[in-house]
Coordinates of C-alpha atoms and ligand atoms in Angstrom, one line a residue:
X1 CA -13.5 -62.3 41.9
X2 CA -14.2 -58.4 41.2
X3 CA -14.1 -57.4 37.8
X4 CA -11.2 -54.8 37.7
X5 CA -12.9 -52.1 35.8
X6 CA -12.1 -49.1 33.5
X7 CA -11.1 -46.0 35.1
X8 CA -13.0 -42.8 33.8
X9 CA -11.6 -41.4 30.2
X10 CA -12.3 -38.2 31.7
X11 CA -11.9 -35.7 35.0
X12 CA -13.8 -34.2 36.9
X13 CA -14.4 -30.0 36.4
X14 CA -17.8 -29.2 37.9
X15 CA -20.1 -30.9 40.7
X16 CA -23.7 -31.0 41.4
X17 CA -24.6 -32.1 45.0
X18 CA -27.3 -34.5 45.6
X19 CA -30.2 -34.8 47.6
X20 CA -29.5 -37.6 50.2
X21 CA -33.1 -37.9 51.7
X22 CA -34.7 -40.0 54.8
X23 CA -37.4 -43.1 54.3
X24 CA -40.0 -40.6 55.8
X25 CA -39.4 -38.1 53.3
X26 CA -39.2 -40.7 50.5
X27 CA -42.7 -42.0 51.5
X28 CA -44.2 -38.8 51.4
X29 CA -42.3 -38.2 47.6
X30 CA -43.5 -41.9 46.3
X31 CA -47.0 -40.7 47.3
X32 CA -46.9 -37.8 46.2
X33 CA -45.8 -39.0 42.7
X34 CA -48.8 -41.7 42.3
X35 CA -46.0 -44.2 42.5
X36 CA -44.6 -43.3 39.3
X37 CA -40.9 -42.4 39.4
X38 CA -41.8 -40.0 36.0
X39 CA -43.5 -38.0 38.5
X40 CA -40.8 -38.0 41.4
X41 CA -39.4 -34.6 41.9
X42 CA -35.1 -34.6 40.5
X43 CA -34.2 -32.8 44.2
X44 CA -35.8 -35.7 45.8
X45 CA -33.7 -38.0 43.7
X46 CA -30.1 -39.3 45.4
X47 CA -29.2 -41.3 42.2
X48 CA -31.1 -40.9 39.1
X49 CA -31.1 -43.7 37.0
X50 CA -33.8 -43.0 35.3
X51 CA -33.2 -42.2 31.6
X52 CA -29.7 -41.6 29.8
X53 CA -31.7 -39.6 27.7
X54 CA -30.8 -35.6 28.1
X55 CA -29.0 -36.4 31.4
X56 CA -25.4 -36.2 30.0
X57 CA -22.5 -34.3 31.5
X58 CA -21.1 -32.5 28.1
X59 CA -17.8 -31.6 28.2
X60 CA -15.9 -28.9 28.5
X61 CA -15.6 -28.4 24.5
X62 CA -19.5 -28.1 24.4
X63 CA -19.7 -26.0 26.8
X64 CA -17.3 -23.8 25.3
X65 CA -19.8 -24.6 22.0
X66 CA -22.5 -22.8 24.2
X67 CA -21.1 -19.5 24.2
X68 CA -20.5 -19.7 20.0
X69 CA -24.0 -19.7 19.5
X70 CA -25.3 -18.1 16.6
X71 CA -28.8 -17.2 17.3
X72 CA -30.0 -15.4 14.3
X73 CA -33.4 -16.8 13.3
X74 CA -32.5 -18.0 10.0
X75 CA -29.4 -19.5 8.8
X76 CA -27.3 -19.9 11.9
X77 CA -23.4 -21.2 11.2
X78 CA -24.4 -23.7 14.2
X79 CA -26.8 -25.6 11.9
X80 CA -23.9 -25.7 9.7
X81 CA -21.5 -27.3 12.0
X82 CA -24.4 -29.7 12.9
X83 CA -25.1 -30.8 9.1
X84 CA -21.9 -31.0 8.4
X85 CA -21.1 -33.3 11.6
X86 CA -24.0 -35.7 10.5
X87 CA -22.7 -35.6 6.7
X88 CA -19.1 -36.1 8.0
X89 CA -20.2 -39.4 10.6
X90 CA -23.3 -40.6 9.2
X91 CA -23.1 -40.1 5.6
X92 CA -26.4 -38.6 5.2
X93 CA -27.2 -35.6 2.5
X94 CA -29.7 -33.9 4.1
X95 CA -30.2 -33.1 7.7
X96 CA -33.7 -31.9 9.7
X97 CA -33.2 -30.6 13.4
X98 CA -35.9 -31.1 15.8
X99 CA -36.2 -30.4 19.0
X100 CA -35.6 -34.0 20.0
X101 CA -36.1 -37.4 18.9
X102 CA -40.0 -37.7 18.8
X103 CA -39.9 -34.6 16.6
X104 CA -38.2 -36.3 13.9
X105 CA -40.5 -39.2 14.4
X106 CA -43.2 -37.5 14.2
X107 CA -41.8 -35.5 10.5
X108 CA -41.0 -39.0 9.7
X109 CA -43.8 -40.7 10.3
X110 CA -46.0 -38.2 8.6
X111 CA -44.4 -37.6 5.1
X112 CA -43.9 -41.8 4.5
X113 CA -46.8 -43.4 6.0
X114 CA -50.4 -43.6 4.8
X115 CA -53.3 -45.1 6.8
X116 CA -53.4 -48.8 6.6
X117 CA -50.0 -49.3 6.7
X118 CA -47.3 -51.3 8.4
X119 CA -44.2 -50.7 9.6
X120 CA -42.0 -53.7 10.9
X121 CA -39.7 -53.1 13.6
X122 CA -36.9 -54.6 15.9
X123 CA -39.2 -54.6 19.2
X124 CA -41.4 -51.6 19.3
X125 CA -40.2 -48.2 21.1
X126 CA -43.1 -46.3 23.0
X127 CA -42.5 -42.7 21.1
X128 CA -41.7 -44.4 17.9
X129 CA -44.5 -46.7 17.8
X130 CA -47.1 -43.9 18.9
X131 CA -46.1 -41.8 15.5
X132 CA -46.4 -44.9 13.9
X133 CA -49.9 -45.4 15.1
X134 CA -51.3 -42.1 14.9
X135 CA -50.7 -41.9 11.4
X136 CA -52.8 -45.0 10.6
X137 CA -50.2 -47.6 10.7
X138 CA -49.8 -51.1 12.4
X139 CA -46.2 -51.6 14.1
X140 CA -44.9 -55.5 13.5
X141 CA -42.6 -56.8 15.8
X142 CA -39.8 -58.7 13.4
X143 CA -36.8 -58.9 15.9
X144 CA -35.8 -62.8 16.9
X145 CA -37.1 -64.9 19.7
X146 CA -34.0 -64.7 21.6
X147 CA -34.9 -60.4 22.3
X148 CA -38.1 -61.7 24.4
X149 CA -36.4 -63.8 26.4
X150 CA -34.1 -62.1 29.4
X151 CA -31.8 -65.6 29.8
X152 CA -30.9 -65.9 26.4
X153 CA -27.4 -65.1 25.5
X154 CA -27.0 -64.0 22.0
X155 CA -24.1 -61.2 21.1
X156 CA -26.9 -59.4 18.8
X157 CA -30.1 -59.7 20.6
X158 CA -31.5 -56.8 18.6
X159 CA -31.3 -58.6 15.1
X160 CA -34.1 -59.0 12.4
X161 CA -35.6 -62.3 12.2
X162 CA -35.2 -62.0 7.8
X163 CA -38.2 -64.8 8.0
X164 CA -40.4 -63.0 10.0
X165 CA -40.0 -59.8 7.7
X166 CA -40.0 -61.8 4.8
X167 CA -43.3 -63.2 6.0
X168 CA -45.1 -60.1 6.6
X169 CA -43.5 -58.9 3.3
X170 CA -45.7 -61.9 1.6
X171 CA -48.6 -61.5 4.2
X172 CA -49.6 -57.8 3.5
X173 CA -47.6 -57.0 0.2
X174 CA -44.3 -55.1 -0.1
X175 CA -46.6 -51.4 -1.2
X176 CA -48.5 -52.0 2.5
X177 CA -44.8 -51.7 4.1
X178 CA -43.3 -47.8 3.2
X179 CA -40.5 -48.9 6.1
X180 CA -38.7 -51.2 8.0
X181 CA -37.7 -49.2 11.5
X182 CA -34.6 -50.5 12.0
X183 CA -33.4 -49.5 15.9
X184 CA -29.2 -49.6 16.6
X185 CA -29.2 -50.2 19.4
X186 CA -32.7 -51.8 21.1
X187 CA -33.8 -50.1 23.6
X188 CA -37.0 -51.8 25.1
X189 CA -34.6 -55.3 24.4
X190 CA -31.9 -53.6 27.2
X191 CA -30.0 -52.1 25.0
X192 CA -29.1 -55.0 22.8
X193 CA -26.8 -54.8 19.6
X194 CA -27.7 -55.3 15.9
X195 CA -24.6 -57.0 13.9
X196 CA -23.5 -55.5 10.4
X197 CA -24.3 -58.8 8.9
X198 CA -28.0 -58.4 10.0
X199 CA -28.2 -54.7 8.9
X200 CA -26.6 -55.2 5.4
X201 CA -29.5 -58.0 5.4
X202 CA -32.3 -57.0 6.1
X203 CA -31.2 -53.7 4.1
X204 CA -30.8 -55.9 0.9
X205 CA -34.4 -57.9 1.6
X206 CA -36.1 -54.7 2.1
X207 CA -34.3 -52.5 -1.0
X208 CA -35.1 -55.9 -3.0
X209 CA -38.7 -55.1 -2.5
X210 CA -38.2 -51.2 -2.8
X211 CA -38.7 -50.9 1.2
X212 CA -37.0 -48.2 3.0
X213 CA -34.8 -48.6 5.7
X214 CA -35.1 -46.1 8.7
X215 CA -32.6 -46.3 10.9
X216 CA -33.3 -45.3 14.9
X217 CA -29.5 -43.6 15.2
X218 CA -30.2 -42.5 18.6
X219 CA -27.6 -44.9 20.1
X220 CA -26.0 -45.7 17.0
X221 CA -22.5 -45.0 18.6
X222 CA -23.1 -47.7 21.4
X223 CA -24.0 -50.4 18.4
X224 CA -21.0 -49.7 16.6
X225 CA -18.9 -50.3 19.8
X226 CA -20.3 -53.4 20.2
X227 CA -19.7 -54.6 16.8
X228 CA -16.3 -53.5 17.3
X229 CA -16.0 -55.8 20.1
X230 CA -18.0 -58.9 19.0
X231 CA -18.1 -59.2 14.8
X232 CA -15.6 -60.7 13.7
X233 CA -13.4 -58.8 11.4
X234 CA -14.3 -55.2 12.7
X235 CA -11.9 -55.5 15.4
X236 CA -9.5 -53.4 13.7
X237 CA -12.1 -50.8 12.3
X238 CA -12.6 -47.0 13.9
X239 CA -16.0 -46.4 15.2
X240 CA -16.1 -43.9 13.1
X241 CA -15.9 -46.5 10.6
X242 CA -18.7 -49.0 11.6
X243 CA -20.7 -45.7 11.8
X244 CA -20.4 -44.9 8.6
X245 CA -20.8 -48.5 7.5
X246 CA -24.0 -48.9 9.4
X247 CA -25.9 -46.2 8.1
X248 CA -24.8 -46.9 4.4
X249 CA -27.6 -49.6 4.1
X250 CA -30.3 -47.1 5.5
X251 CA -32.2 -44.6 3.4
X252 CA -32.6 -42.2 6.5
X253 CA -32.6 -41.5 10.3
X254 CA -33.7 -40.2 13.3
X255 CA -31.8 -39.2 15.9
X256 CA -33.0 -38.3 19.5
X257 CA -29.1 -36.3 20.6
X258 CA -29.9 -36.5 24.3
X259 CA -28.7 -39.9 24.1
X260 CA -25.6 -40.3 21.7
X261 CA -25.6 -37.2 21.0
X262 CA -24.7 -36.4 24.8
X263 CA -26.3 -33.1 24.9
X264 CA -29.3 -32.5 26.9
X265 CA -31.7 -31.5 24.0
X266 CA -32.1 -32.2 20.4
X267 CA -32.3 -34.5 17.7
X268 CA -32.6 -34.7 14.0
X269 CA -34.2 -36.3 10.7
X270 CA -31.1 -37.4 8.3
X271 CA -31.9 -38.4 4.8
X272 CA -30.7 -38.9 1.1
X273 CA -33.6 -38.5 -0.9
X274 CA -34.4 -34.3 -2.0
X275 CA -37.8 -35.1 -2.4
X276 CA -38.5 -36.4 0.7
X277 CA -36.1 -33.6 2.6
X278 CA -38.5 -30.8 0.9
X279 CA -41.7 -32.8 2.0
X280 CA -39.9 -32.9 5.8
X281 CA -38.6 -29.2 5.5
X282 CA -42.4 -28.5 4.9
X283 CA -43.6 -30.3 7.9
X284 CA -40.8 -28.4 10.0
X285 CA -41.6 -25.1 9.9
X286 CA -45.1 -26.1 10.9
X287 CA -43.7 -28.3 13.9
X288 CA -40.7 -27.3 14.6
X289 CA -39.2 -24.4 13.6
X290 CA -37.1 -23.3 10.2
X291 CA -35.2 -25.7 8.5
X292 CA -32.2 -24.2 9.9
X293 CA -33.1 -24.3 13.6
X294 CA -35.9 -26.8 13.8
X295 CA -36.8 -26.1 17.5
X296 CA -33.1 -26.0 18.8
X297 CA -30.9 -22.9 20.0
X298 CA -27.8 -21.9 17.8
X299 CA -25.5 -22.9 21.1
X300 CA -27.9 -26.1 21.4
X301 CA -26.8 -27.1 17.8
X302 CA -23.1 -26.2 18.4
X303 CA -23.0 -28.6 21.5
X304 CA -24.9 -31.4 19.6
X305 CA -22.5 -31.0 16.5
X306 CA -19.4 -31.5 18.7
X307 CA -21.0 -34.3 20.9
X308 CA -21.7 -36.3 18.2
X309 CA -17.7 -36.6 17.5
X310 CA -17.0 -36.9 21.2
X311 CA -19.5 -39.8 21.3
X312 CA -17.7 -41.4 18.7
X313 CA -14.5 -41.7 20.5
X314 CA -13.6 -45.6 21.5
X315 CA -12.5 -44.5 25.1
X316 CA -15.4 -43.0 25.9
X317 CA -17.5 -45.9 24.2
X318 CA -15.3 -48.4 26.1
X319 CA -15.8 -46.9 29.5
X320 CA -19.5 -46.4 28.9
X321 CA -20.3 -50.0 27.9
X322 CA -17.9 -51.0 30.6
X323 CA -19.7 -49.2 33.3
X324 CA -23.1 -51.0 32.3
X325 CA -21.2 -54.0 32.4
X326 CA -20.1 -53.4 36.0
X327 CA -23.6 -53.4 37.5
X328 CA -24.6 -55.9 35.3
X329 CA -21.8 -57.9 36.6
X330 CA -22.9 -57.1 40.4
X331 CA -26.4 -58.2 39.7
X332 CA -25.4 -61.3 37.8
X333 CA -23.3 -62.7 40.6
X334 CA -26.0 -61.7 43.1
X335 CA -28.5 -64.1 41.5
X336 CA -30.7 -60.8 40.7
X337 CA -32.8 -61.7 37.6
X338 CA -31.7 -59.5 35.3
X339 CA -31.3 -59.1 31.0
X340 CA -28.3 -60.7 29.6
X341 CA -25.7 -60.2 28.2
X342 CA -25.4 -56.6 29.4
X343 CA -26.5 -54.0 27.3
X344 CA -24.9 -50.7 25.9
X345 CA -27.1 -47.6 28.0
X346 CA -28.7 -49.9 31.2
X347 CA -29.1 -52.8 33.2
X348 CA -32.5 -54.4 33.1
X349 CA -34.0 -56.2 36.3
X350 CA -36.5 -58.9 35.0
X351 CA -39.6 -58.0 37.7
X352 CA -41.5 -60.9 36.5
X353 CA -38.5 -63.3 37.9
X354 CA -38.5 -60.6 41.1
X355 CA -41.7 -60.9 41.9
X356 CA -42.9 -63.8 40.5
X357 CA -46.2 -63.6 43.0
X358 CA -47.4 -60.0 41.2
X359 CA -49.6 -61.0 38.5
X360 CA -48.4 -58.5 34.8
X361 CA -51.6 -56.2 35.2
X362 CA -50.8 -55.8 38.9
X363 CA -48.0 -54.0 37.4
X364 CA -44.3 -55.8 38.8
X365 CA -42.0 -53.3 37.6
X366 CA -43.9 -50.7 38.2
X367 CA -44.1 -51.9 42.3
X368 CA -39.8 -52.8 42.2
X369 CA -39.4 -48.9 40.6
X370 CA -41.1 -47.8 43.3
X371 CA -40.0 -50.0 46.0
X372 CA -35.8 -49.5 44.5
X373 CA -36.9 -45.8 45.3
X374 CA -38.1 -46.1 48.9
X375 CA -35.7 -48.3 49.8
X376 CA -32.8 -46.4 48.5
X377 CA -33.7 -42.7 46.3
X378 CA -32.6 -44.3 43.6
X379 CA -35.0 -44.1 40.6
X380 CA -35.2 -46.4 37.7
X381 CA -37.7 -46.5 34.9
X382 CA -40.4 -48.8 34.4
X383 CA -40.5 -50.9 30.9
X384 CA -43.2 -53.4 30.6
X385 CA -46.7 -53.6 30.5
X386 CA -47.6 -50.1 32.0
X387 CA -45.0 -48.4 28.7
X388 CA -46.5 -51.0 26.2
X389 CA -49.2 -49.7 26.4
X390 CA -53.2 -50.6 25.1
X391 CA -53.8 -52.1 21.5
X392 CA -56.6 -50.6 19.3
X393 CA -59.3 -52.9 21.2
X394 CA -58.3 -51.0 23.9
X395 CA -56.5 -53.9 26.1
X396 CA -53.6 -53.9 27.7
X397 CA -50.4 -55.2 25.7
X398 CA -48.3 -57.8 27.6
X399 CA -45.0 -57.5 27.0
X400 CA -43.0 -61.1 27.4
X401 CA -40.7 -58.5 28.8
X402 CA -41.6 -56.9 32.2
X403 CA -38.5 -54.9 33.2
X404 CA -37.2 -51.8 35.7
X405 CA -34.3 -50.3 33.9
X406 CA -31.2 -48.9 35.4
X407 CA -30.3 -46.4 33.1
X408 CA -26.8 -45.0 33.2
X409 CA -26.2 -41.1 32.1
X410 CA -23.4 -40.3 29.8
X411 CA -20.1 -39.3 32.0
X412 CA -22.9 -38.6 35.3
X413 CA -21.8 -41.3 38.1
X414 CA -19.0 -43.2 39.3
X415 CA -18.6 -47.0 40.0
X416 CA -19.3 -45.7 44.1
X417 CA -22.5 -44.7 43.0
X418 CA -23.3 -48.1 41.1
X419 CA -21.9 -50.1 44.1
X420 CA -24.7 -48.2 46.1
X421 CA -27.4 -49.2 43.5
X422 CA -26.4 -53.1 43.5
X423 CA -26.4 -52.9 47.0
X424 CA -30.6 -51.8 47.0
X425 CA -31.7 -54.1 44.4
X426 CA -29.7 -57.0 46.2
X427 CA -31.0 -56.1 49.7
X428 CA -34.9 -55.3 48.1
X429 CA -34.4 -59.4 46.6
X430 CA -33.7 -60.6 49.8
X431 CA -37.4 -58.5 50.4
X432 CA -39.5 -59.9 47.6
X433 CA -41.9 -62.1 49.3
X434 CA -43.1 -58.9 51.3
X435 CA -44.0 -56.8 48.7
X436 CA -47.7 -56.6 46.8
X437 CA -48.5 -55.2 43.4
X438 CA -50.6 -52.3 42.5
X439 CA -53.9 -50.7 40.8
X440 CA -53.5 -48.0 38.1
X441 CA -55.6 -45.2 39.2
X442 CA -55.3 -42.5 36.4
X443 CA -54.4 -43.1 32.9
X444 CA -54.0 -40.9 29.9
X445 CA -54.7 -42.1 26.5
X446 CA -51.0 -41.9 24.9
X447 CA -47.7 -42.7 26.2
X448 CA -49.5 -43.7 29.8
X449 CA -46.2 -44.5 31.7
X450 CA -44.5 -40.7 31.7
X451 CA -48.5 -39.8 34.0
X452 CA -50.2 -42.8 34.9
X453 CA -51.0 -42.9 38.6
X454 CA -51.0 -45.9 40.7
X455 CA -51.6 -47.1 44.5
X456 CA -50.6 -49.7 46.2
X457 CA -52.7 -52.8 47.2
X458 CA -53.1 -53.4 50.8
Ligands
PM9_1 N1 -35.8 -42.6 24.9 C1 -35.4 -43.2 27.1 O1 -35.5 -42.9 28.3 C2 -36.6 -41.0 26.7 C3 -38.0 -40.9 26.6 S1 -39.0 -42.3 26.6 C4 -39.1 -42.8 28.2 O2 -35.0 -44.3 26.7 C5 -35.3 -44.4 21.1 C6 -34.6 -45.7 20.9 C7 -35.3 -43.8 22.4 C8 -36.0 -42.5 22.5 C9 -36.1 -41.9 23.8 C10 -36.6 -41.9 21.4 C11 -37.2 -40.6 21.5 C12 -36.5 -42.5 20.2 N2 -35.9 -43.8 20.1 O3 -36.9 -38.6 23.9 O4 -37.9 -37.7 21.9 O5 -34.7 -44.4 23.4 O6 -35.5 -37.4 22.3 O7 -36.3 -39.6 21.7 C13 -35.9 -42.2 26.2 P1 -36.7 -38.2 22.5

């Protein structure tokens, strides 16, 4: 039986046509971009599931935000509004724009870690760990077993594992550790949910040893809708509520707003501590811009300021959640291999259990992104081994995680345009056997996957 789904919390004001493109011309594009769908030009895109990440259709109130721009280079009444939005729903003191999330890490990053350091995390994310690492410290994964393993059903895949914290707490000494990075929800997990019992946790273990807690807020709203729906006795709570609740066990933030922010730049450092705000506020003006703008437009802070309350609206949550859910549900019935249970911003194919004939470092996900694109203009993202990257011995990582992700834009598509999507992944599985991996043929040094060039292997 269909799932009968939730009809859009919203209508329809403005369109954007699509490019609806032939095999021949998607051929030619695919080659073009070195078979990386970072490279694909958008006009040869029919449905873009690439990123949620600055993709969002604001609303009419942020648009109407735009024009109320205060643009005066210092002390704009938008970065006003925008403080006093993340004060309001986050409870934070002091607040640090930036021209999207990496700029926060990178503030971040700089002011609290010295080399030599590690920095435990729940799973690594590719921007967040490269900060880490270019200021001299060692990421340590500490999120449970269950987050590595696509089958495994667990209603907070993006937990702590306290032990495995705990042990690296023993193993390198609580002064080695300046931070846990504490991500609500996981990203590179599929978007899986921490609980409030494992954030007041691990927020106790780590304040016990005079740890900080830094909180990845970037889909913060999406976590707290799923606590809403699955921990027991927050049924009843607003989201503003479990918002608020969630970042009173963390010390700071940041924030990229493309994502649940829905705007389509900016970001932010939040924090409690003066000493370290005057340390960021130091490191902004050098990165970013003044403390008042930090690298964003007056009307860019305006549109953030009131997205952030729109994203913390339960209808909107609801339908977003319930839209991932949809494809997820598609897939699932299909016998596509996919994460479960369904995550809050995408649905990730498992490309190991796709093509289970490509070895990892002939690149799986990398071959079903592109091939989801030939077959169909859709374009998905590639998460496994080609975004985790190369340790400091300069081999490849391998992810027990090789995914595509199908990422769903805030308020962008309709279930006709997911129906589409199913449809390609389902007719591409019925392809598998066919298909051959690829050879990476340019790499940069950072952040590979956004340039990385690849060819197929005849
Ligand atoms: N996430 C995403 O598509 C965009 C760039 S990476 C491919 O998922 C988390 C959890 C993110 C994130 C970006 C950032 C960085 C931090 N944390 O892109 O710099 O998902 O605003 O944020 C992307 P910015």
């Amino acid at each position: 039986m269909e799932k009968k789904y939730m009809a859009e919390p919203y209508k329809i004001k403005m369109v954007e046509p699509i490019a609806v493109t032939t095999r021949a011309q998607r051929e030619e594009a695919i080659r073009r971009a070195g078979y990386n769908t970072f490279l694909l030009d958008s006009e040869d895109v029919y449905i873009d599931l690439l990123t949620d990440s600055g993709t969002n259709a604001m609303s009419d109130n942020q648009w109407a935000g735009l024009m109320l721009g205060d643009e005066a280079y210092a002390g704009s009444k938008n970065f006003k509004n925008l403080r006093s939005a993340v004060q309001d729903l986050y409870g934070f003191k002091y607040v640090v724009p930036t021209h999207q999330g990496r700029g926060a890490e990178n503030i971040l990053s700089q002011i609290l870690i010295r080399p030599g350091d590690y920095v435990p995390g729940n799973m690594y994310f590719t921007t967040t760990r490269a900060h880490q690492e270019l200021n001299g410290a060692t990421f340590r994964d500490v999120i449970i077993d269950e987050a590595h393993d696509s089958e495994a059903e667990h209603p907070f895949k993006g937990n702590v594992d306290l032990d495995k914290f705990q042990k690296l707490i023993d193993e390198v000494g609580p002064d080695r550790i300046p931070y846990i990075s504490l991500a609500i929800t996981v990203n590179m997990a599929g978007g899986q949910p921490v609980s409030m019992a494992n954030i007041r946790a691990v927020s106790e273990l780590a304040h016990s040893y005079g740890i900080k807690v830094i909180m990845d807020a970037t889909r913060c709203a999406e976590n707290a809708c799923f606590i809403k729906h699955r921990e027991p006795g927050y049924e009843d709570k607003s989201i503003r509520e479990i918002i608020r609740e969630q970042f009173s066990y963390a010390d700071g933030c940041t924030m990229s707003g493309k994502k649940d922010g829905i705007v389509n730049i900016g970001g932010f450092l939040g924090l409690n501590d003066e000493d370290l705000y005057q340390k960021a506020t130091s490191l902004v003006v050098v990165y970013e811009g003044m403390p008042s703008y930090g690298g964003m437009s007056g009307r860019d802070m305006e549109a953030l300021a009131r997205g952030l309350y729109e994203a913390a609206d339960y209808n909107f949550l609801a339908h977003r959640l319930a839209q991932v859910e949809y494809l997820h549900d598609k897939l699932n019935r299909a016998g596509i291999p996919i994460v479960k249970p369904a995550g809050g911003h995408a649905v990730f194919i498992d490309a190991r259990k796709f093509y289970p004939h490509i070895p990892q470092d002939q690149f799986p996900a990398q071959t079903l992104a592109a091939q989801l694109y030939l077959k169909s203009g859709v374009r998905s993202m590639e998460r496994g081994i080609v975004s985790a990257g190369r340790d400091k011995q300069g081999n490849h990582h391998y992810p027990k995680l090789e995914l595509v992700r199908l990422t769903i834009p805030r308020r962008v598509y309709t279930y006709a345009h997911l129906d589409v999507v199913a449809e390609a992944v389902i007719d591409l599985y019925k392809e598998r056997d066919q298909v051959k991996g690829m050879r990476m043929v340019y790499e940069p040094p950072v952040l590979r996957f956004f340039t990385a060039r690849f060819e197929p292997i005849e």
